[in-house]
Coordinates of C-alpha atoms in Angstrom, one line a residue:
X67 CA -34.7 -15.5 -2.9
X68 CA -35.4 -14.2 -6.4
X69 CA -37.3 -11.2 -4.9
X70 CA -34.5 -10.4 -2.6
X71 CA -32.0 -10.6 -5.5
X72 CA -34.2 -8.4 -7.6
X73 CA -34.5 -5.9 -4.8
X74 CA -30.7 -5.7 -4.3
X75 CA -30.1 -5.5 -8.0
X76 CA -32.5 -2.6 -8.3
X77 CA -30.9 -0.9 -5.3
X78 CA -27.5 -1.3 -6.8
X79 CA -28.6 0.2 -10.1
X80 CA -30.3 3.2 -8.5
X81 CA -27.4 3.7 -6.1
X82 CA -24.9 3.5 -8.9
X83 CA -26.6 6.0 -11.1
X84 CA -27.2 8.3 -8.2
X85 CA -23.5 8.4 -7.5
X86 CA -22.3 8.7 -11.1
X87 CA -19.5 11.2 -11.5
X88 CA -19.7 14.1 -13.9
X89 CA -16.4 14.2 -15.6
X90 CA -13.2 12.4 -16.5
X91 CA -9.6 13.4 -15.8
X92 CA -6.8 12.1 -18.0
X93 CA -4.0 14.0 -16.4
X94 CA -2.5 10.7 -15.2
X95 CA -1.8 9.7 -18.9
X96 CA 1.1 12.1 -18.6
X97 CA 2.5 10.9 -15.3
X98 CA 5.9 9.1 -15.3
X99 CA 5.9 5.5 -14.4
X100 CA 8.3 4.1 -11.7
X101 CA 9.8 1.6 -14.1
X102 CA 10.9 2.3 -17.6
X103 CA 9.0 0.6 -20.4
X104 CA 10.7 0.7 -23.8
X105 CA 8.6 1.4 -27.0
X106 CA 7.0 -1.9 -28.1
X107 CA 7.9 -3.7 -24.9
X108 CA 4.3 -3.9 -23.8
X109 CA 2.0 -5.6 -26.3
X110 CA -1.7 -4.8 -26.2
X111 CA -4.4 -6.7 -28.1
X112 CA -5.9 -4.9 -31.1
X113 CA -8.8 -2.6 -30.3
X114 CA -12.0 -4.4 -31.4
X115 CA -13.9 -2.8 -34.3
X116 CA -17.3 -1.2 -33.9
X117 CA -19.0 -4.3 -35.2
X118 CA -17.1 -6.5 -32.7
X119 CA -18.1 -4.1 -29.9
X120 CA -21.8 -4.5 -30.8
X121 CA -21.4 -8.3 -30.8
X122 CA -19.8 -8.1 -27.4
X123 CA -22.6 -6.0 -26.0
X124 CA -25.2 -8.4 -27.5
X125 CA -23.5 -11.3 -25.7
X126 CA -23.4 -9.4 -22.4
X127 CA -27.1 -8.8 -22.5
X128 CA -27.8 -12.5 -22.8
X129 CA -25.7 -13.5 -19.8
X130 CA -27.5 -14.9 -16.8
X131 CA -27.3 -13.1 -13.4
X132 CA -27.3 -14.6 -9.9
X133 CA -26.8 -13.6 -6.3
X134 CA -23.1 -14.6 -6.4
X135 CA -22.4 -12.3 -9.3
X136 CA -24.2 -9.4 -7.7
X137 CA -22.2 -10.0 -4.5
X138 CA -18.9 -10.0 -6.5
X139 CA -19.9 -6.9 -8.4
X140 CA -20.7 -4.9 -5.3
X141 CA -17.6 -6.1 -3.4
X142 CA -15.2 -5.1 -6.1
X143 CA -17.0 -1.9 -7.0
X144 CA -16.3 -0.5 -3.5
X145 CA -13.7 2.2 -3.7
X146 CA -11.1 2.6 -6.4
X147 CA -9.7 -0.5 -8.2
X148 CA -6.7 -0.7 -5.8
X149 CA -8.8 -0.4 -2.6
X150 CA -9.6 -4.1 -2.2
X151 CA -6.1 -5.2 -3.2
X152 CA -4.6 -3.1 -0.4
X153 CA -6.9 -4.8 2.0
X154 CA -5.8 -8.2 0.7
X155 CA -2.2 -7.4 0.5
X156 CA -2.2 -6.4 4.2
X157 CA -4.1 -9.5 5.2
X158 CA -1.4 -11.7 3.8
X159 CA 1.3 -10.3 6.0
X160 CA 2.5 -12.8 8.5
X161 CA 5.4 -12.5 11.0
X162 CA 5.9 -16.3 10.6
X163 CA 7.9 -15.2 7.5
X164 CA 9.9 -12.2 8.8
X165 CA 12.0 -12.0 5.6
X166 CA 9.0 -11.6 3.4
X167 CA 7.5 -8.9 5.8
X168 CA 10.7 -6.9 5.7
X169 CA 10.7 -6.9 1.9
X170 CA 7.3 -5.0 2.1
X171 CA 5.4 -6.9 -0.6
X172 CA 2.6 -4.3 -0.6
X173 CA 5.1 -1.7 -1.8
X174 CA 6.0 -3.8 -4.8
X175 CA 2.3 -4.6 -5.4
X176 CA 1.3 -0.9 -5.4
X177 CA 4.2 0.1 -7.7
X178 CA 2.9 -2.5 -10.2
X179 CA -0.6 -1.2 -9.8
X180 CA 0.5 2.4 -10.2
X181 CA 2.5 1.8 -13.3
X182 CA -0.2 -0.4 -14.9
X183 CA -2.9 2.3 -14.1
X184 CA -0.8 5.1 -15.7
X185 CA -0.2 3.0 -18.7
X186 CA -3.9 2.1 -18.9
X187 CA -4.8 5.7 -18.8
X188 CA -2.5 6.3 -21.8
X189 CA -4.3 3.6 -23.7
X190 CA -7.7 5.0 -22.8
X191 CA -6.8 8.4 -24.1
X192 CA -5.2 6.8 -27.2
X193 CA -8.2 4.7 -28.2
X194 CA -11.1 6.6 -26.7
X195 CA -13.4 3.6 -26.7
X196 CA -16.9 4.3 -25.4
X197 CA -18.4 2.3 -22.5
X198 CA -20.8 -0.6 -23.4
X199 CA -24.0 1.4 -22.6
X200 CA -22.9 4.1 -25.0
X201 CA -22.9 1.5 -27.8
X202 CA -26.3 0.1 -26.8
X203 CA -28.4 2.1 -24.3
X204 CA -30.6 -1.0 -23.8
X205 CA -27.7 -2.4 -21.7
X206 CA -28.3 -1.2 -18.1
X207 CA -25.2 -1.3 -15.9
X208 CA -25.6 -2.7 -12.4
X209 CA -23.3 0.0 -11.0
X210 CA -22.4 3.5 -12.1
X211 CA -20.1 3.2 -15.2
X212 CA -16.9 5.2 -14.8
X213 CA -16.9 8.3 -17.0
X214 CA -13.5 7.5 -18.5
X215 CA -13.0 5.6 -21.7
X216 CA -13.5 1.9 -21.6
X217 CA -10.4 0.3 -23.0
X218 CA -8.6 -1.2 -21.1
X219 CA -10.5 -2.1 -18.0
X220 CA -8.9 -0.3 -14.9
X221 CA -10.1 -3.0 -12.5
X222 CA -8.7 -5.8 -14.6
X223 CA -5.3 -4.1 -15.0
X224 CA -5.2 -3.5 -11.3
X225 CA -6.2 -7.0 -10.4
X226 CA -3.7 -8.6 -12.8
X227 CA -0.8 -6.4 -11.7
X228 CA -1.6 -6.8 -8.0
X229 CA -2.3 -10.6 -8.1
X230 CA 0.8 -11.5 -10.1
X231 CA 3.1 -9.6 -7.7
X232 CA 1.4 -11.0 -4.6
X233 CA 1.5 -14.5 -6.0
X234 CA 5.3 -14.1 -6.4
X235 CA 5.7 -13.1 -2.7
X236 CA 3.1 -15.7 -1.5
X237 CA 3.5 -18.7 -3.8
X238 CA 1.6 -21.1 -1.5
X239 CA -1.5 -18.8 -1.9
X240 CA -0.9 -18.1 -5.6
X241 CA -3.9 -20.0 -6.9
X242 CA -6.4 -18.4 -4.6
X243 CA -4.9 -15.0 -5.3
X244 CA -5.2 -15.4 -9.0
X245 CA -8.7 -16.7 -8.7
X246 CA -9.7 -13.6 -6.8
X247 CA -8.1 -11.4 -9.5
X248 CA -10.1 -13.2 -12.2
X249 CA -13.3 -12.7 -10.2
X250 CA -12.5 -9.0 -9.8
X251 CA -12.0 -8.6 -13.6
X252 CA -15.1 -10.6 -14.6
X253 CA -17.2 -8.6 -12.1
X254 CA -16.8 -5.5 -14.3
X255 CA -18.1 -7.3 -17.4
X256 CA -20.9 -8.8 -15.4
X257 CA -21.8 -5.3 -14.1
X258 CA -22.1 -4.1 -17.7
X259 CA -19.5 -1.4 -17.4
X260 CA -16.7 -3.1 -19.4
X261 CA -16.5 -5.1 -22.6
X262 CA -15.0 -8.5 -22.3
X263 CA -12.2 -7.3 -24.5
X264 CA -11.5 -4.4 -22.1
X265 CA -11.0 -7.0 -19.3
X266 CA -8.7 -9.1 -21.5
X267 CA -6.6 -6.1 -22.5
X268 CA -6.4 -4.9 -18.9
X269 CA -5.3 -8.3 -17.7
X270 CA -2.6 -8.6 -20.3
X271 CA -1.2 -5.2 -19.6
X272 CA -1.2 -5.7 -15.8
X273 CA 0.5 -9.1 -16.2
X274 CA 3.3 -7.6 -18.3
X275 CA 3.9 -4.7 -15.9
X276 CA 3.9 -7.1 -13.0
X277 CA 6.6 -9.2 -14.6
X278 CA 8.9 -6.1 -14.9
X279 CA 8.3 -5.2 -11.2
X280 CA 8.9 -8.8 -10.1
X281 CA 12.3 -8.7 -11.9
X282 CA 13.1 -5.6 -9.8
X283 CA 11.9 -7.3 -6.6
X284 CA 14.1 -10.3 -7.2
X285 CA 17.1 -8.0 -7.2
X286 CA 16.2 -6.1 -4.1
X287 CA 19.2 -7.4 -2.1
X288 CA 17.1 -9.5 0.2
X289 CA 19.0 -12.6 -0.7
X290 CA 22.2 -11.4 1.1
X291 CA 23.3 -13.6 4.0
X292 CA 24.3 -12.5 7.5
X293 CA 28.0 -13.1 8.2
X294 CA 27.3 -13.8 11.9
X295 CA 29.0 -10.7 13.3
X296 CA 27.5 -9.4 16.5
X297 CA 28.0 -6.6 18.9
X298 CA 30.2 -7.5 21.9
X299 CA 29.9 -4.3 23.9
X300 CA 27.7 -5.0 27.0
X301 CA 26.6 -1.3 27.0
X302 CA 24.8 -1.9 23.7
X303 CA 22.1 -4.3 22.5
X304 CA 22.9 -8.0 22.4
X305 CA 20.8 -11.0 21.5
X306 CA 20.8 -14.6 20.2
X307 CA 19.9 -13.4 16.7
X308 CA 19.7 -9.9 15.3
X309 CA 16.4 -10.0 13.5
X310 CA 16.3 -7.8 10.3
X311 CA 20.0 -7.1 10.3
X312 CA 20.3 -7.7 6.6
X313 CA 17.4 -5.4 5.7
X314 CA 19.9 -2.6 5.8
X315 CA 21.6 -4.2 2.8
X316 CA 18.4 -4.1 0.6
X317 CA 18.0 -1.6 -2.2
X318 CA 15.8 1.4 -1.3
X319 CA 13.0 2.2 -3.8
X320 CA 13.4 6.0 -3.5
X321 CA 16.1 6.9 -0.9
X322 CA 19.6 7.4 -2.3
X323 CA 21.1 5.0 0.3
X324 CA 20.1 3.2 3.5
X325 CA 22.1 5.6 5.6
X326 CA 20.8 8.8 3.9
X327 CA 19.0 9.9 7.1
X328 CA 21.0 7.9 9.7
X329 CA 20.9 9.7 13.0
X330 CA 23.8 10.4 15.4
X331 CA 24.7 7.8 18.0
X332 CA 22.3 7.7 21.0
X333 CA 23.1 9.3 24.3
X334 CA 23.7 7.5 27.6
X335 CA 20.3 6.4 28.8
X336 CA 20.9 6.7 32.5
X337 CA 18.5 9.6 33.1
X338 CA 15.9 8.1 30.7
X339 CA 16.1 4.8 32.5
X340 CA 15.3 6.5 35.8
X341 CA 12.4 8.3 34.1
X342 CA 11.0 5.0 32.7
X343 CA 11.3 3.3 36.1
X344 CA 9.4 6.1 37.8
X345 CA 6.7 6.2 35.2
X346 CA 3.3 5.1 36.7
X347 CA 1.4 3.0 34.3
X348 CA -2.4 3.4 34.2
X349 CA -5.3 2.1 32.2
X350 CA -4.8 4.7 29.4
X351 CA -1.1 4.2 29.0
X352 CA -1.5 0.4 29.0
X353 CA -4.3 0.5 26.6
X354 CA -2.3 2.7 24.2
X355 CA 0.7 0.4 24.6
X356 CA -1.3 -2.8 23.8
X357 CA -3.2 -1.2 20.9
X358 CA -0.1 0.0 19.0
X359 CA 1.7 -3.2 19.7
X360 CA -1.0 -5.1 17.9
X361 CA -1.3 -3.1 14.7
X362 CA 1.1 -2.6 11.8
X363 CA 1.2 -0.6 8.6
X364 CA -2.3 -1.8 7.8
X365 CA -3.5 0.9 10.3
X366 CA -2.2 3.6 8.1
X367 CA -3.4 2.0 4.9
X368 CA -6.9 1.7 6.3
X369 CA -6.7 5.4 7.4
X370 CA -5.7 6.4 3.9
X371 CA -8.6 4.4 2.5
X372 CA -11.0 6.1 4.9
X373 CA -9.7 9.5 3.8
X374 CA -10.1 8.6 0.1
X375 CA -13.8 7.7 0.8
X376 CA -14.3 10.9 2.8
X377 CA -12.9 13.0 0.0
X378 CA -14.8 11.0 -2.7
X379 CA -11.7 9.9 -4.6
X380 CA -13.0 6.5 -5.7
X381 CA -13.6 7.6 -9.3
X382 CA -9.9 8.7 -9.7
X383 CA -8.1 5.4 -9.9
X384 CA -4.7 6.9 -10.7
X385 CA -4.7 9.4 -7.9
X386 CA -5.7 6.6 -5.4
X387 CA -3.0 4.3 -6.8
X388 CA -0.5 7.0 -6.3
X389 CA -1.3 7.7 -2.7
X390 CA -1.2 4.0 -1.8
X391 CA 2.1 3.6 -3.7
X392 CA 3.9 6.5 -2.0
X393 CA 2.6 5.4 1.4
X394 CA 3.9 1.9 0.9
X395 CA 7.2 2.7 -0.8
X396 CA 7.8 5.0 2.2
X397 CA 7.1 2.0 4.4
X398 CA 9.6 -0.1 2.4
X399 CA 12.4 2.5 2.7
X400 CA 11.6 3.1 6.4
X401 CA 12.3 -0.6 7.0
X402 CA 15.7 -0.3 5.3
X403 CA 16.5 3.0 6.9
X404 CA 15.6 2.1 10.5
X405 CA 17.4 -1.2 10.4
X406 CA 20.5 0.6 9.0
X407 CA 20.4 2.9 12.0
X408 CA 19.6 0.2 14.5
X409 CA 22.6 -1.9 13.5
X410 CA 24.9 1.0 13.0
X411 CA 24.4 2.0 16.7
X412 CA 23.2 -1.2 18.4
X413 CA 21.1 0.9 20.8
X414 CA 20.4 -0.9 24.1
X415 CA 16.9 -1.7 25.2
X416 CA 15.6 -0.7 28.7
X417 CA 15.3 -4.3 30.0
X418 CA 19.0 -4.8 29.1
X419 CA 20.2 -1.5 30.4
X420 CA 18.6 -2.4 33.8
X421 CA 17.9 -6.1 34.1
X422 CA 15.6 -5.5 37.1
X423 CA 13.2 -3.5 34.9
X424 CA 10.2 -5.4 33.5
X425 CA 8.5 -4.1 30.4
X426 CA 4.8 -4.3 29.8
X427 CA 5.1 -6.3 26.6
X428 CA 7.8 -8.5 25.1
X429 CA 10.8 -6.7 23.8
X430 CA 11.5 -7.2 20.0
X431 CA 14.7 -9.1 19.1
X432 CA 16.7 -6.2 17.6
X433 CA 18.3 -3.0 18.9
X434 CA 16.0 -0.2 20.2
X435 CA 17.5 3.0 18.8
X436 CA 15.6 4.3 16.8
X437 CA 12.1 3.0 17.2
X438 CA 10.6 1.2 14.1
X439 CA 7.0 1.9 15.2
X440 CA 7.7 5.6 15.7
X441 CA 9.6 6.0 12.5
X442 CA 6.9 4.2 10.5
X443 CA 4.2 6.4 12.1
X444 CA 6.2 9.6 11.4
X445 CA 6.6 8.6 7.8
X446 CA 3.0 7.5 7.2
X447 CA 1.6 10.6 8.9
X448 CA 3.8 12.8 6.8
X449 CA 2.6 11.2 3.5
X450 CA -1.0 11.4 4.5
X451 CA -0.6 15.0 5.6
X452 CA 0.7 15.9 2.1
X453 CA -2.4 14.4 0.4
X454 CA -4.9 15.4 3.0
X455 CA -3.6 18.6 4.6
X456 CA -6.9 19.4 6.3
X457 CA -6.4 16.3 8.5
X458 CA -2.7 16.8 9.2
X459 CA -3.3 17.6 12.9
X460 CA -5.1 14.2 13.3
X461 CA -2.2 12.4 11.6
X462 CA 0.4 14.0 13.7
X463 CA -1.4 13.2 16.9
X464 CA -1.7 9.5 15.9
X465 CA 2.0 9.4 15.1
X466 CA 2.8 10.8 18.5
X467 CA 0.4 8.4 20.2
X468 CA 2.2 5.5 18.4
X469 CA 5.6 6.8 19.5
X470 CA 4.5 7.4 23.1
X471 CA 3.1 3.9 23.2
X472 CA 6.5 2.3 22.9
X473 CA 7.7 4.2 26.0
X474 CA 4.5 3.2 27.9
X475 CA 5.2 -0.4 26.9
X476 CA 8.7 -0.2 28.4
X477 CA 10.5 -1.3 25.3
X478 CA 11.9 2.1 24.1
X479 CA 13.5 5.1 25.7
X480 CA 12.0 8.4 24.8
X481 CA 15.0 9.3 22.7
X482 CA 14.4 6.2 20.6
X483 CA 10.9 7.5 19.7
X484 CA 11.7 11.2 19.3
X485 CA 14.6 10.5 16.9
X486 CA 12.5 8.0 15.0
X487 CA 9.6 10.4 14.5
X488 CA 12.0 13.0 13.1
X489 CA 13.7 10.4 10.8
X490 CA 10.3 9.1 9.6
X491 CA 9.2 12.6 8.7
X492 CA 12.5 13.3 6.9
X493 CA 12.3 10.1 4.9
X494 CA 8.7 10.6 3.9
X495 CA 9.2 14.2 3.0
X496 CA 12.1 13.2 0.7
X497 CA 10.0 10.4 -0.8
X498 CA 7.0 12.5 -1.4
X499 CA 9.1 15.2 -3.0
X500 CA 10.9 12.7 -5.3
X501 CA 7.7 11.0 -6.4
X502 CA 5.8 14.2 -7.1
X503 CA 8.7 15.8 -8.8
X504 CA 9.9 12.9 -10.9
X505 CA 7.7 9.9 -10.9
X506 CA 4.4 11.7 -10.9
X507 CA 5.0 14.9 -12.7
X508 CA 2.0 15.6 -14.9
X509 CA 2.2 16.6 -18.6
X510 CA -0.4 18.7 -20.3
X511 CA -2.7 16.1 -21.8
X512 CA -5.8 17.0 -23.8
X513 CA -9.0 15.0 -23.4

């Protein structure tokens, strides 16, 4: 076992140094945060002195190392600091709690991570603390040390911000979430790339930012209660309970109002109903219908992560945090916008328009026009196309496949999907423009 551990430890060291980046970018220190933080509102621990730094390094060199620590180091070192937290955030989503899903917890999590990361970059540039191995070259990091300044720890600020927000949305899992965050933070110290005081400062900064974001989340309008009013027109959608009807009352993160991109009323679906009934299902169409019926926004998050790896963005924590944040805030506002449109028009579903028609999959318990899947796909593909323009054709095709799948499944008319794709693109274009113009406008920052 010791030989195996030694082998993997050596491999990690060699691999880390081989992939070490060549420069640091502090442009993010000038980016605007989503939330406003008043001067003196965020309290940071005092920067340790040079003498204290040497004592910290000395203690780090004496620490024992085992297989569990190596596993944690390699796990949390994969990708940028926010990569693993987006995996975790998506894994916590459960339709057993629809109200929580509609609030889009990952959007709030990513906003906290984004703000905390931007603020961390300002602190890095302000204090310019060298990494531990620069203090004592005898300390050999297990993985490549980031080329940015050391204080505060970017992984710790991310872990703390993400975990505190997720713990708010998933209180029953709060203890395990916080434990994971502590492990993520400690892994950077164990790896030899952060001082313990870097990790402590990052944790405190992330926690303070998270508390501000949680305050905003508490006032998102999700507590509003449905008054029981339902559509009575038999030519429109009806049901026992209109799932998501109050989502339209929530506060958008970026859109000016829920109805900003509300479409015109749907047409009569007589011709489209005949087209649907005459459509001959086959293996390909069924496969596509089942595939998209069983994936959610995690598909687009994973695709974003893949592109970040392909374009070697892992060393740019702020840029990665920004992409995840814009992607997920778009998802948040899509939920609000699509539910506003659904319950403004109460668009009928195919199986209600013609009760003899049998869809391939179960029809969701809310109006059909416009399609939520198609709108989400249109929005996500637009965000990703902005950041990865060389792959825009791939993203557009995936969005179209997603939209088509809802027709193949027999739960949406083509108009539902076509209108939704357009809406999604419009919503996302607006959100990207607002974020890049206001929230993420870079100032000229000197290294």
